[in-house]
PDB file of C-alpha atoms in Angstrom:
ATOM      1  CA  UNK A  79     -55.333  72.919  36.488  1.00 47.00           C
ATOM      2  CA  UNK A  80     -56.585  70.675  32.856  1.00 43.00           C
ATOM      3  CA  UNK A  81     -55.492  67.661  32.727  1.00 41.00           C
ATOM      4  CA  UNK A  82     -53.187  68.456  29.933  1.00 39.00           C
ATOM      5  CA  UNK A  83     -51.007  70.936  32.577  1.00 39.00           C
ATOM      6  CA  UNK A  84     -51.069  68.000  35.426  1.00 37.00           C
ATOM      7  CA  UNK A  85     -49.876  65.451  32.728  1.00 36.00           C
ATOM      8  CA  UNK A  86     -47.130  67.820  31.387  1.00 32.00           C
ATOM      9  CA  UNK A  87     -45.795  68.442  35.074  1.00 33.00           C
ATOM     10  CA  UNK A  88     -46.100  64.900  36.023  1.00 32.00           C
ATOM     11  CA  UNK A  89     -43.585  64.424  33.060  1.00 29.00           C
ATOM     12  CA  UNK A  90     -41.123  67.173  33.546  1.00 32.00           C
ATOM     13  CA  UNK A  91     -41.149  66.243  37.510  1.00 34.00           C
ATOM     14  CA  UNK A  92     -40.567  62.301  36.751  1.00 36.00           C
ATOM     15  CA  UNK A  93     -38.541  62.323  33.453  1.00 33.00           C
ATOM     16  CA  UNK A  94     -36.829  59.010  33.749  1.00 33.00           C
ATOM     17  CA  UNK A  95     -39.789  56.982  34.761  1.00 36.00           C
ATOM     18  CA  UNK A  96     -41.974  58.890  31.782  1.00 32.00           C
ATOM     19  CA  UNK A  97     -39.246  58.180  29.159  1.00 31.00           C
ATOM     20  CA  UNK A  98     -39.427  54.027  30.538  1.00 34.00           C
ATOM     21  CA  UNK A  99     -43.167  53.645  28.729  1.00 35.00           C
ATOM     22  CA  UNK A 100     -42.328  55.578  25.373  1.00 32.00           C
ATOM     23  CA  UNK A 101     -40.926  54.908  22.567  1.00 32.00           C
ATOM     24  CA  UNK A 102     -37.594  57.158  22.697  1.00 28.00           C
ATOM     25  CA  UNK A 103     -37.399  57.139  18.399  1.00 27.00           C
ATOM     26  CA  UNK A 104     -39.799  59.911  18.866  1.00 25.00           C
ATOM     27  CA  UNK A 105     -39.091  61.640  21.785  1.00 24.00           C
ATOM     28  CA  UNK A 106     -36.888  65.054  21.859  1.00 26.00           C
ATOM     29  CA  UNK A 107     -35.307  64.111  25.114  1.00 21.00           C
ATOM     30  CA  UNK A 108     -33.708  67.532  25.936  1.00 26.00           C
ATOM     31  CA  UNK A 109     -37.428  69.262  25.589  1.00 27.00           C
ATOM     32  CA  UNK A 110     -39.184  66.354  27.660  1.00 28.00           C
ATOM     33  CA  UNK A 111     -36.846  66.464  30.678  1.00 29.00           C
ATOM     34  CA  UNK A 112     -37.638  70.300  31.296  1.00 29.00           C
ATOM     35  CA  UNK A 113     -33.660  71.619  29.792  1.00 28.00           C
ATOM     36  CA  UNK A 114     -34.082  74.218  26.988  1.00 31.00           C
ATOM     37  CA  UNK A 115     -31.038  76.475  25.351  1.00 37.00           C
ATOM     38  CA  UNK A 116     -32.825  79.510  26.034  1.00 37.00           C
ATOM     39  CA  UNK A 117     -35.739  80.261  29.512  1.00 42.00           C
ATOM     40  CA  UNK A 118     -39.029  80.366  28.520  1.00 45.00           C
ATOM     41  CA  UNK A 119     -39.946  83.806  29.690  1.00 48.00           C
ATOM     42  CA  UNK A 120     -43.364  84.274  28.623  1.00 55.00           C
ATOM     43  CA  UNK A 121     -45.808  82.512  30.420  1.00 57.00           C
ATOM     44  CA  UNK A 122     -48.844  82.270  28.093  1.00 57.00           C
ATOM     45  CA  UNK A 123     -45.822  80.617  25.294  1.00 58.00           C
ATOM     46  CA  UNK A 124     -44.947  78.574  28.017  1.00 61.00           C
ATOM     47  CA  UNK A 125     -48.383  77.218  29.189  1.00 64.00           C
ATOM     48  CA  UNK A 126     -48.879  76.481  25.266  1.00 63.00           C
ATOM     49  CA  UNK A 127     -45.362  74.536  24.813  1.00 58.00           C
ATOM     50  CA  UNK A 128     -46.805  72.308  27.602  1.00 66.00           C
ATOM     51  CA  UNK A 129     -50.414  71.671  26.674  1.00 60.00           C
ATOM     52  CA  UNK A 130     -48.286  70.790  22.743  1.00 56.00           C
ATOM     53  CA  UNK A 131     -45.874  68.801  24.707  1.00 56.00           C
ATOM     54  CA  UNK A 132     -48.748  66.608  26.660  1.00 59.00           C
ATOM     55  CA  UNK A 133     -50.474  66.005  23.733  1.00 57.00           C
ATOM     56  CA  UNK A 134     -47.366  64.397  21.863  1.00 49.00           C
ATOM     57  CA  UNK A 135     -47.133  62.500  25.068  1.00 51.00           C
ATOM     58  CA  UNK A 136     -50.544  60.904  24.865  1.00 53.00           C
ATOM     59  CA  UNK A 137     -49.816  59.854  21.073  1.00 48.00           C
ATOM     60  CA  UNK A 138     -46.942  58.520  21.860  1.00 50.00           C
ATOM     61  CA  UNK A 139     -48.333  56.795  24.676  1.00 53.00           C
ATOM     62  CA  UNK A 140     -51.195  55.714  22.285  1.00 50.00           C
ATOM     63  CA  UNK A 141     -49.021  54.425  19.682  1.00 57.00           C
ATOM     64  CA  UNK A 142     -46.783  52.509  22.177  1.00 57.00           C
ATOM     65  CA  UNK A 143     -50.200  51.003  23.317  1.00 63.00           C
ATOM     66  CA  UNK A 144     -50.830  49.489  19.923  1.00 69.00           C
ATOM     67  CA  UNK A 145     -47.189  48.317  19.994  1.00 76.00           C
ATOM     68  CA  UNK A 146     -47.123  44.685  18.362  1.00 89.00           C
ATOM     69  CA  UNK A 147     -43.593  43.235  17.017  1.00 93.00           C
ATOM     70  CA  UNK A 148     -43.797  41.585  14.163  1.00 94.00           C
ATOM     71  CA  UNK A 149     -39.986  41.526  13.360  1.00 97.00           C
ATOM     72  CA  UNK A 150     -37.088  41.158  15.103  1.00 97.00           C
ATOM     73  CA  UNK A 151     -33.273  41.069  14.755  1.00 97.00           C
ATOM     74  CA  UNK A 152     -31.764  37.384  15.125  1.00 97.00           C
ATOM     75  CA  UNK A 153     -28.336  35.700  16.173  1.00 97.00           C
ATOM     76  CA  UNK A 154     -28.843  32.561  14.027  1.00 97.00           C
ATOM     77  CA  UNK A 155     -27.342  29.359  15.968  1.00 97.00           C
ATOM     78  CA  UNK A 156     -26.219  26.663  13.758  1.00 95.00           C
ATOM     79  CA  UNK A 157     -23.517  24.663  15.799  1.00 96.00           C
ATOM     80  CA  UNK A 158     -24.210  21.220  15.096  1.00 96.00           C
ATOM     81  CA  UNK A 159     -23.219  20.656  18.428  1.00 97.00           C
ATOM     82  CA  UNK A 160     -26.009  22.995  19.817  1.00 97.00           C
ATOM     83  CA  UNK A 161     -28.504  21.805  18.313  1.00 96.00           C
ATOM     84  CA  UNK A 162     -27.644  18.387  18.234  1.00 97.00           C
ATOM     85  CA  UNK A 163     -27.910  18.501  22.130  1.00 97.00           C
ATOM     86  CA  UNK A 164     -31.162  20.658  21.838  1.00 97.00           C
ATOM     87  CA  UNK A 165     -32.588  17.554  20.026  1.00 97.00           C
ATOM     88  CA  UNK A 166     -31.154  14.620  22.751  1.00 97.00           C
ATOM     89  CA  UNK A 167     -33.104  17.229  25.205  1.00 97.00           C
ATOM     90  CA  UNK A 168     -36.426  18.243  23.308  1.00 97.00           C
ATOM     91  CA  UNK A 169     -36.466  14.131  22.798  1.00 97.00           C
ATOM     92  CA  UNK A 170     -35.590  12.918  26.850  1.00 97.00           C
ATOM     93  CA  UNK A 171     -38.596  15.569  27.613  1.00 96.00           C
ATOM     94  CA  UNK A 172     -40.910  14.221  25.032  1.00 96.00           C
ATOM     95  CA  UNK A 173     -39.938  10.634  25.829  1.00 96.00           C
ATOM     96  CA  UNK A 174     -41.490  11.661  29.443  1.00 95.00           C
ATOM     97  CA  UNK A 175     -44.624  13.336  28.683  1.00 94.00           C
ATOM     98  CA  UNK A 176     -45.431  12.944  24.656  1.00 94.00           C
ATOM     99  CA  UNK A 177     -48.298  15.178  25.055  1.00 93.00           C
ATOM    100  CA  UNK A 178     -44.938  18.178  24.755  1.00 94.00           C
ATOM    101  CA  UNK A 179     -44.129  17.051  20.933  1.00 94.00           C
ATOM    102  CA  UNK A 180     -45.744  19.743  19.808  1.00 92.00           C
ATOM    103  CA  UNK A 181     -44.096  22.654  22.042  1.00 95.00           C
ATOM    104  CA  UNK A 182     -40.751  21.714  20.811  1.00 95.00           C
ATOM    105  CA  UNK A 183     -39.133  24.695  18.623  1.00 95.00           C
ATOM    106  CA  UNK A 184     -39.105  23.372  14.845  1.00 91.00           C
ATOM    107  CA  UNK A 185     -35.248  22.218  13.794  1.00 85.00           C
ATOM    108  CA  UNK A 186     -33.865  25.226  11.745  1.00 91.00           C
ATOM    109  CA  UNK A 187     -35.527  27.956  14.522  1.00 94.00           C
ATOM    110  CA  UNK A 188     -33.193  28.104  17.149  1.00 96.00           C
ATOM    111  CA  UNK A 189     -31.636  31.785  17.605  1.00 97.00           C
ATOM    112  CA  UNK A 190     -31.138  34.507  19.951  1.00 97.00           C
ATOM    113  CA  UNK A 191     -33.372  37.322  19.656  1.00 96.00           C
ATOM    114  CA  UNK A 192     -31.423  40.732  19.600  1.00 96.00           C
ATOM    115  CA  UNK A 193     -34.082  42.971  19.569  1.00 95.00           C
ATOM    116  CA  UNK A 194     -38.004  42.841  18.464  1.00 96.00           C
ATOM    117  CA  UNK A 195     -39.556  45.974  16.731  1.00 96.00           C
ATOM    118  CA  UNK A 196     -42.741  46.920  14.871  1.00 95.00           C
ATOM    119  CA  UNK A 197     -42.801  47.492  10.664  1.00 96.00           C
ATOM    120  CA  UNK A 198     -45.956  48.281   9.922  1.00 93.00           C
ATOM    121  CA  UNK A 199     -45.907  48.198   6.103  1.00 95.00           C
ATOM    122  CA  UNK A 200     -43.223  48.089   3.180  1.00 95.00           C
ATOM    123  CA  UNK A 201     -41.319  51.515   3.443  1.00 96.00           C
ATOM    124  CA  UNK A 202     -40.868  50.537   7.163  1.00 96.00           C
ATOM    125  CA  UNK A 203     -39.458  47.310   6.245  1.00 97.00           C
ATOM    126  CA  UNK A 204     -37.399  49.140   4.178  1.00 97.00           C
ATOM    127  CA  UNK A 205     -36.563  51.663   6.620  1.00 97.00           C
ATOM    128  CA  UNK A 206     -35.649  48.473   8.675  1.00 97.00           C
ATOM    129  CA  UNK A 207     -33.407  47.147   6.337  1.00 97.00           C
ATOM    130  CA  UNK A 208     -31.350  50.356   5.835  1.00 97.00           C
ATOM    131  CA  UNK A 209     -30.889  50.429  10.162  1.00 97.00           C
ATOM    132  CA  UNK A 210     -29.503  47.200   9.933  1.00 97.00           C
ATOM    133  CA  UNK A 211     -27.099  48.057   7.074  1.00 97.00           C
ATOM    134  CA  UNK A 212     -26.440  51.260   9.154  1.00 97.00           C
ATOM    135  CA  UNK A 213     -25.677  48.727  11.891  1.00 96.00           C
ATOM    136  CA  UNK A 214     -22.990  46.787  10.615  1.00 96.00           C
ATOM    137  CA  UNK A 215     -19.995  49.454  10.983  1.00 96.00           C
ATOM    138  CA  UNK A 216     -21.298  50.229  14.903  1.00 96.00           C
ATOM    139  CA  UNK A 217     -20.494  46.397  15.311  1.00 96.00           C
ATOM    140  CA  UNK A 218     -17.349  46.419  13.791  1.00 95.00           C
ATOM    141  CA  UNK A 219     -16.217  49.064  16.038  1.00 95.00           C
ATOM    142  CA  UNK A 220     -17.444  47.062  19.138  1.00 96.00           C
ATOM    143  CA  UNK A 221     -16.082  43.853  18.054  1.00 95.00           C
ATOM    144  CA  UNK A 222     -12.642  45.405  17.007  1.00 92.00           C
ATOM    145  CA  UNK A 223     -11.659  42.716  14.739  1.00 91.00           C
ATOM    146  CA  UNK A 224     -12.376  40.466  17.259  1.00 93.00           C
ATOM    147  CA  UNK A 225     -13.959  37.245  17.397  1.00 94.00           C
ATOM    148  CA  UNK A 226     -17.652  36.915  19.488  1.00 96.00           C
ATOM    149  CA  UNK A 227     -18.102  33.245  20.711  1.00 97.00           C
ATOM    150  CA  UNK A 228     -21.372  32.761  22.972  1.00 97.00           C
ATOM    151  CA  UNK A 229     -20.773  29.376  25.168  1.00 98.00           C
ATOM    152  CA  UNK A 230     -24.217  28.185  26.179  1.00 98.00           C
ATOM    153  CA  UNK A 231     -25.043  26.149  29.327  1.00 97.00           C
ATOM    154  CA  UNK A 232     -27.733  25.184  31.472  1.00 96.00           C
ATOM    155  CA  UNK A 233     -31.640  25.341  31.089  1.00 96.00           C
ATOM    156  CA  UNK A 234     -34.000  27.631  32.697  1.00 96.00           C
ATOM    157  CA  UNK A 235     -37.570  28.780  32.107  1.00 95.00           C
ATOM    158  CA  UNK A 236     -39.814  32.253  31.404  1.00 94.00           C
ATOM    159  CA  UNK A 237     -42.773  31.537  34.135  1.00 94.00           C
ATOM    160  CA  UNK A 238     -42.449  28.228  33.294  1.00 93.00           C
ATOM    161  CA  UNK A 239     -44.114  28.405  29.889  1.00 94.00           C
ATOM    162  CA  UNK A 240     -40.703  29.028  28.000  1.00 96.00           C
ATOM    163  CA  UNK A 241     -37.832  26.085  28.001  1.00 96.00           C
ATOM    164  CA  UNK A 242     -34.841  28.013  26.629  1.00 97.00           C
ATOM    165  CA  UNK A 243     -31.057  27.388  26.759  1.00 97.00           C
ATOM    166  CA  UNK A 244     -28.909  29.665  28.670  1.00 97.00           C
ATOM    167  CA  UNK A 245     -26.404  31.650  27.854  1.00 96.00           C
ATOM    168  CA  UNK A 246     -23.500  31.322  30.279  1.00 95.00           C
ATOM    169  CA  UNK A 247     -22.121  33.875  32.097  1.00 94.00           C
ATOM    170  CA  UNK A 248     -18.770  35.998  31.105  1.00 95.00           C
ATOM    171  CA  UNK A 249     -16.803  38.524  29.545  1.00 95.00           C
ATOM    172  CA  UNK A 250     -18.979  37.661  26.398  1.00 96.00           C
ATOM    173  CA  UNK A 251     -22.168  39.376  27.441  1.00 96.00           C
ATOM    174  CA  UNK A 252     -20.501  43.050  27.561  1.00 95.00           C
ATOM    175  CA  UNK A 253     -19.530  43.574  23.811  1.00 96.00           C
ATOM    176  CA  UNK A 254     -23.554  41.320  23.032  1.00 97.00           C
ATOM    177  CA  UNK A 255     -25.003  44.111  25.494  1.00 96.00           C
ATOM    178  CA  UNK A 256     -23.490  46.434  24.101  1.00 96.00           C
ATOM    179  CA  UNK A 257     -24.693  45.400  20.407  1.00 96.00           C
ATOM    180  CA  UNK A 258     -28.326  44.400  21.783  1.00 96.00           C
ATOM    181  CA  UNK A 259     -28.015  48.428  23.048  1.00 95.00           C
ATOM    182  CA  UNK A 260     -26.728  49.824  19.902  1.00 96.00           C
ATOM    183  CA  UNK A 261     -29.588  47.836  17.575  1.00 96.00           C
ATOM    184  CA  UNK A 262     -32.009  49.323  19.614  1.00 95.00           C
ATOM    185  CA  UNK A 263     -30.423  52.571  19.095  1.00 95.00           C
ATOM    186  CA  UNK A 264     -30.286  52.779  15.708  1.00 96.00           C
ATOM    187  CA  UNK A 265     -33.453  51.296  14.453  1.00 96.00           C
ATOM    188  CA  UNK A 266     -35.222  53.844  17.178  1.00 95.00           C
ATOM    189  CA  UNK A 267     -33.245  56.436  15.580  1.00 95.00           C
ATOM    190  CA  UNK A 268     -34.952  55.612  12.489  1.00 95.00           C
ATOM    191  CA  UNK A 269     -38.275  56.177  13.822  1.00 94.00           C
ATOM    192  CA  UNK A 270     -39.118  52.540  14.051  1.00 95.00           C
ATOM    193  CA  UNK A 271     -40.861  51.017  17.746  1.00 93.00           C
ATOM    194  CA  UNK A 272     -37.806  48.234  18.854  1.00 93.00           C
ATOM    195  CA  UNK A 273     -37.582  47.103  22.079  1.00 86.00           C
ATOM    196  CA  UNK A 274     -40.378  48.788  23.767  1.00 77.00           C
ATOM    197  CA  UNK A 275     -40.489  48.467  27.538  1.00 66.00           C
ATOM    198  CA  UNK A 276     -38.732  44.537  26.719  1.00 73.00           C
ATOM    199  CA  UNK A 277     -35.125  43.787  28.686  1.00 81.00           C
ATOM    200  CA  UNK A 278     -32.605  42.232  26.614  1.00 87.00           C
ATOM    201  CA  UNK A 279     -31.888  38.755  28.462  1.00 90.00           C
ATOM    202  CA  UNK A 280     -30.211  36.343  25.704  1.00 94.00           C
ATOM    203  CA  UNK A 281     -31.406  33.123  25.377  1.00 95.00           C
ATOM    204  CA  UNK A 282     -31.968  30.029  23.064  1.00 97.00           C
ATOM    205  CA  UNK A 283     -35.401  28.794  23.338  1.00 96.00           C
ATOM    206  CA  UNK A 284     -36.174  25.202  22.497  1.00 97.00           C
ATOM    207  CA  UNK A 285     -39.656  25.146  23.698  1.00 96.00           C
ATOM    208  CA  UNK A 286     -42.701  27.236  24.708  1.00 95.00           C
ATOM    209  CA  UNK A 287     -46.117  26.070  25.802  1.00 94.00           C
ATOM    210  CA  UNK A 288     -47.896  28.812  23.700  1.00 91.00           C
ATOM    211  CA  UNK A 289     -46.998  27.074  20.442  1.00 88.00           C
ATOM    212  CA  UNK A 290     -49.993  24.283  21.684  1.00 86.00           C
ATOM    213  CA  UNK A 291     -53.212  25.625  22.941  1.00 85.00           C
ATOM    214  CA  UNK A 292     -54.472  22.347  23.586  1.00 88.00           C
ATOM    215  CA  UNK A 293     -52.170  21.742  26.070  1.00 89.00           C
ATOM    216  CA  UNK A 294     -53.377  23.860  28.801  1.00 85.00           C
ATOM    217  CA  UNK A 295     -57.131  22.348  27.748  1.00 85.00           C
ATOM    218  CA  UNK A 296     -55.156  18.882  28.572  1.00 85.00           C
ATOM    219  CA  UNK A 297     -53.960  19.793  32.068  1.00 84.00           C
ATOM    220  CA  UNK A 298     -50.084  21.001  31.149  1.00 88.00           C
ATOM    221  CA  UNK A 299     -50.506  24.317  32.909  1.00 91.00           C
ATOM    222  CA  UNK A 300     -46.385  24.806  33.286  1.00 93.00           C
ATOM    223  CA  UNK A 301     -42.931  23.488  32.194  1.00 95.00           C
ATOM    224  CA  UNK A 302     -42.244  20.577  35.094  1.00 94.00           C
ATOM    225  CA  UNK A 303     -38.163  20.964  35.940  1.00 95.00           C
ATOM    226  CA  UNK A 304     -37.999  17.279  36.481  1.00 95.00           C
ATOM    227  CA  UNK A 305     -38.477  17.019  33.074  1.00 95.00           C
ATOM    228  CA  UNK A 306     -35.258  18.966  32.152  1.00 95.00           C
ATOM    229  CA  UNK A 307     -33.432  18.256  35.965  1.00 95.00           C
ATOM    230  CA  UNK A 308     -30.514  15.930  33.564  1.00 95.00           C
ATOM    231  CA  UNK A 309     -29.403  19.343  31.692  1.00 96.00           C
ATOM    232  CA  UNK A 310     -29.573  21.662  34.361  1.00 95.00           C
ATOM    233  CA  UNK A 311     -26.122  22.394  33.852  1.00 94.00           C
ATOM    234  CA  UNK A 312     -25.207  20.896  30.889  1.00 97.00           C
ATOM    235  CA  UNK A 313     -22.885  22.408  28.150  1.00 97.00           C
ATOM    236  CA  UNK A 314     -24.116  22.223  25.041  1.00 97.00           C
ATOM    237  CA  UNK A 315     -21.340  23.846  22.746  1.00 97.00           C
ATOM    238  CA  UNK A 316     -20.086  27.665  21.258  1.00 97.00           C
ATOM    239  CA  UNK A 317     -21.466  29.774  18.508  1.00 97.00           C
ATOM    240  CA  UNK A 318     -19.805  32.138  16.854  1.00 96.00           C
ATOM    241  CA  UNK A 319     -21.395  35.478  16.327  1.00 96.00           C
ATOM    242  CA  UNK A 320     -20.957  35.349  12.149  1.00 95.00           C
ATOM    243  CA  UNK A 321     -24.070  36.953  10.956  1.00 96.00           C
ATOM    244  CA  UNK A 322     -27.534  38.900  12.027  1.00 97.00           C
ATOM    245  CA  UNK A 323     -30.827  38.945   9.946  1.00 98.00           C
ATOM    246  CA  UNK A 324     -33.670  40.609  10.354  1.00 98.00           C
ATOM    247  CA  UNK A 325     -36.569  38.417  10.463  1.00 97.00           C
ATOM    248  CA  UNK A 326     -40.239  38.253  10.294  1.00 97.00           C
ATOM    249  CA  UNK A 327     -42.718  36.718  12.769  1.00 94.00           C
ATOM    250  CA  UNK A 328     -45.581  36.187  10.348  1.00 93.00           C
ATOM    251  CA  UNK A 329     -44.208  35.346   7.084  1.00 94.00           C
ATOM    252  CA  UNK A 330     -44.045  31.768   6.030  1.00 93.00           C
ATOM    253  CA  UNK A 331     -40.491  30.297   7.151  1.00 93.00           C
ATOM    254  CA  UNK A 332     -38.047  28.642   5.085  1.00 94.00           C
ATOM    255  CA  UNK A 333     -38.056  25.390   3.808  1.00 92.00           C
ATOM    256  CA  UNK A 334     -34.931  25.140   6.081  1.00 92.00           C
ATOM    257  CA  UNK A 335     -37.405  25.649   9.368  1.00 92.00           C
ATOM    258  CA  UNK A 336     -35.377  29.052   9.619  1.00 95.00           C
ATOM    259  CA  UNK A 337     -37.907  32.599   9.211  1.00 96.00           C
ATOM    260  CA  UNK A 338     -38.192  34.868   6.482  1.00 96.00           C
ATOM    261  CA  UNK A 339     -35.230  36.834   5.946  1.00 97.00           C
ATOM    262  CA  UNK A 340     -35.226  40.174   4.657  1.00 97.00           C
ATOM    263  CA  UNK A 341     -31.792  41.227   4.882  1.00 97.00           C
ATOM    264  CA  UNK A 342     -28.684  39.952   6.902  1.00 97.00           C
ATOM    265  CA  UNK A 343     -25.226  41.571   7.506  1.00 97.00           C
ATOM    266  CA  UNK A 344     -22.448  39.572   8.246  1.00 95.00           C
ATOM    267  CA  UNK A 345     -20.357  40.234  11.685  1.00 89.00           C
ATOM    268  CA  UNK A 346     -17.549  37.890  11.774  1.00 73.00           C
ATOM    269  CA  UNK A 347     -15.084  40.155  13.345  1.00 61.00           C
ATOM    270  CA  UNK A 348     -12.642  39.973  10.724  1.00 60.00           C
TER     271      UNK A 348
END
């Protein structure tokens, strides 16, 4: 049996686990899970379809491979009670070990990250643009003239090299899940590579070790909870889900501390 023919029945006899590591924008699900409309009778066609098949596997596997976000879609957090209490704690943690300053997310940053994806160029960024426009109804219907607030409370870590503010739990996270879901959706739909093999888990960072390499070079390996132990639980205020933008990573930020913005839709509820 070629390799092609073992790859191709690996697929059809695993579908779900195959479909995990691709990007699904450019996947014919139906076809790739071994259900067709009509039986493939002749065997020669059907030895072809899968040798075809495997090799749009292995580019898609290829292309996932060289998968890099460079934009994402962001839940801007402005409660000046929010951040105001992201400051008191970024300044109790530097106060203990100053050598942290520079870790500290920048005033003007702090978000929730609804999805990450990959544009490539200017016609994807334009692509991009027109999923989030093509987004904004699909909310709507979710929200139902309804109002989103997300209460946050309590700090944890990522491996102990991200500080970020949790969201607490409640009837909140089903209609944000259920956005997070239908972003991913729709900019897939479009052909773009969002949220490839990355869980949706909402939080706020306000710190990450990766933002000084020097650190490490200075002996701060990890994110010490004693440092945070007085906000474990603390409540640090509401947002109200008002608007999403779709941001880059790379692009100079605004004079604000907030990132380049190429387009935003507003999601009030109303």
């Amino acid at each position: 049996m070629s390799e092609k023919e073992e790859m191709s029945e690996e697929f059809e006899a695993n579908p779900v686990d195959s479909l995990i590591n691709m990007p699904l924008a450019t996947i014919d699900i139906k076809d790739d899970v071994g259900i067709t409309d009509v039986p493939q009778r002749n065997s020669k066609r059907s030895k072809e379809n899968e040798c075809i098949k495997s090799d749009q596997i292995k580019k898609r596997k290829r292309k996932l491979k060289d998968y890099q976000p460079n934009y994402f879609l962001s839940i801007p957090v402005t409660n000046r009670e929010i951040t105001g209490g992201i400051k008191i704690l970024q300044k109790a943690i530097v106060q203990q070990d100053k050598r942290l300053a520079k870790a500290m997310v920048g005033d003007g940053s702090f978000h929730i990250t609804l999805l990450v994806m990959q544009l490539l160029n200017e016609d994807e960024v334009n692509i991009g643009i027109g999923a989030l426009l093509e987004l904004k109804p699909f909310i709507e219907e979710i929200l139902q003239g309804r109002h989103l607030t997300l209460p946050f409370q309590g700090i944890d870590t990522f491996g102990n090299q991200v500080g970020f503010v949790k969201l607490a739990e409640g009837d909140h996270m089903y209609p944000l899940l259920e956005i997070a879901e239908t972003a991913k959706r729709t900019f897939q739909e479009k052909g773009i590579l969002a949220g490839e093999s990355i869980s949706f888990k909402p939080h706020l960072t306000f710190m990450k070790l990766s933002k000084a390499r020097m650190l490490r070079k200075n002996g701060v390996k990890k994110i010490d909870p004693e440092l945070y132990e007085k906000f474990i639980n603390h409540r640090f205020g509401e947002e109200m889900l008002r608007r999403i933008d779709l941001c880059s990573m790379l692009k100079k930020k605004r004079s604000d501390g907030y990132y380049h913005c190429e387009c935003s839709i507003v999601v009030d509820g109303t």
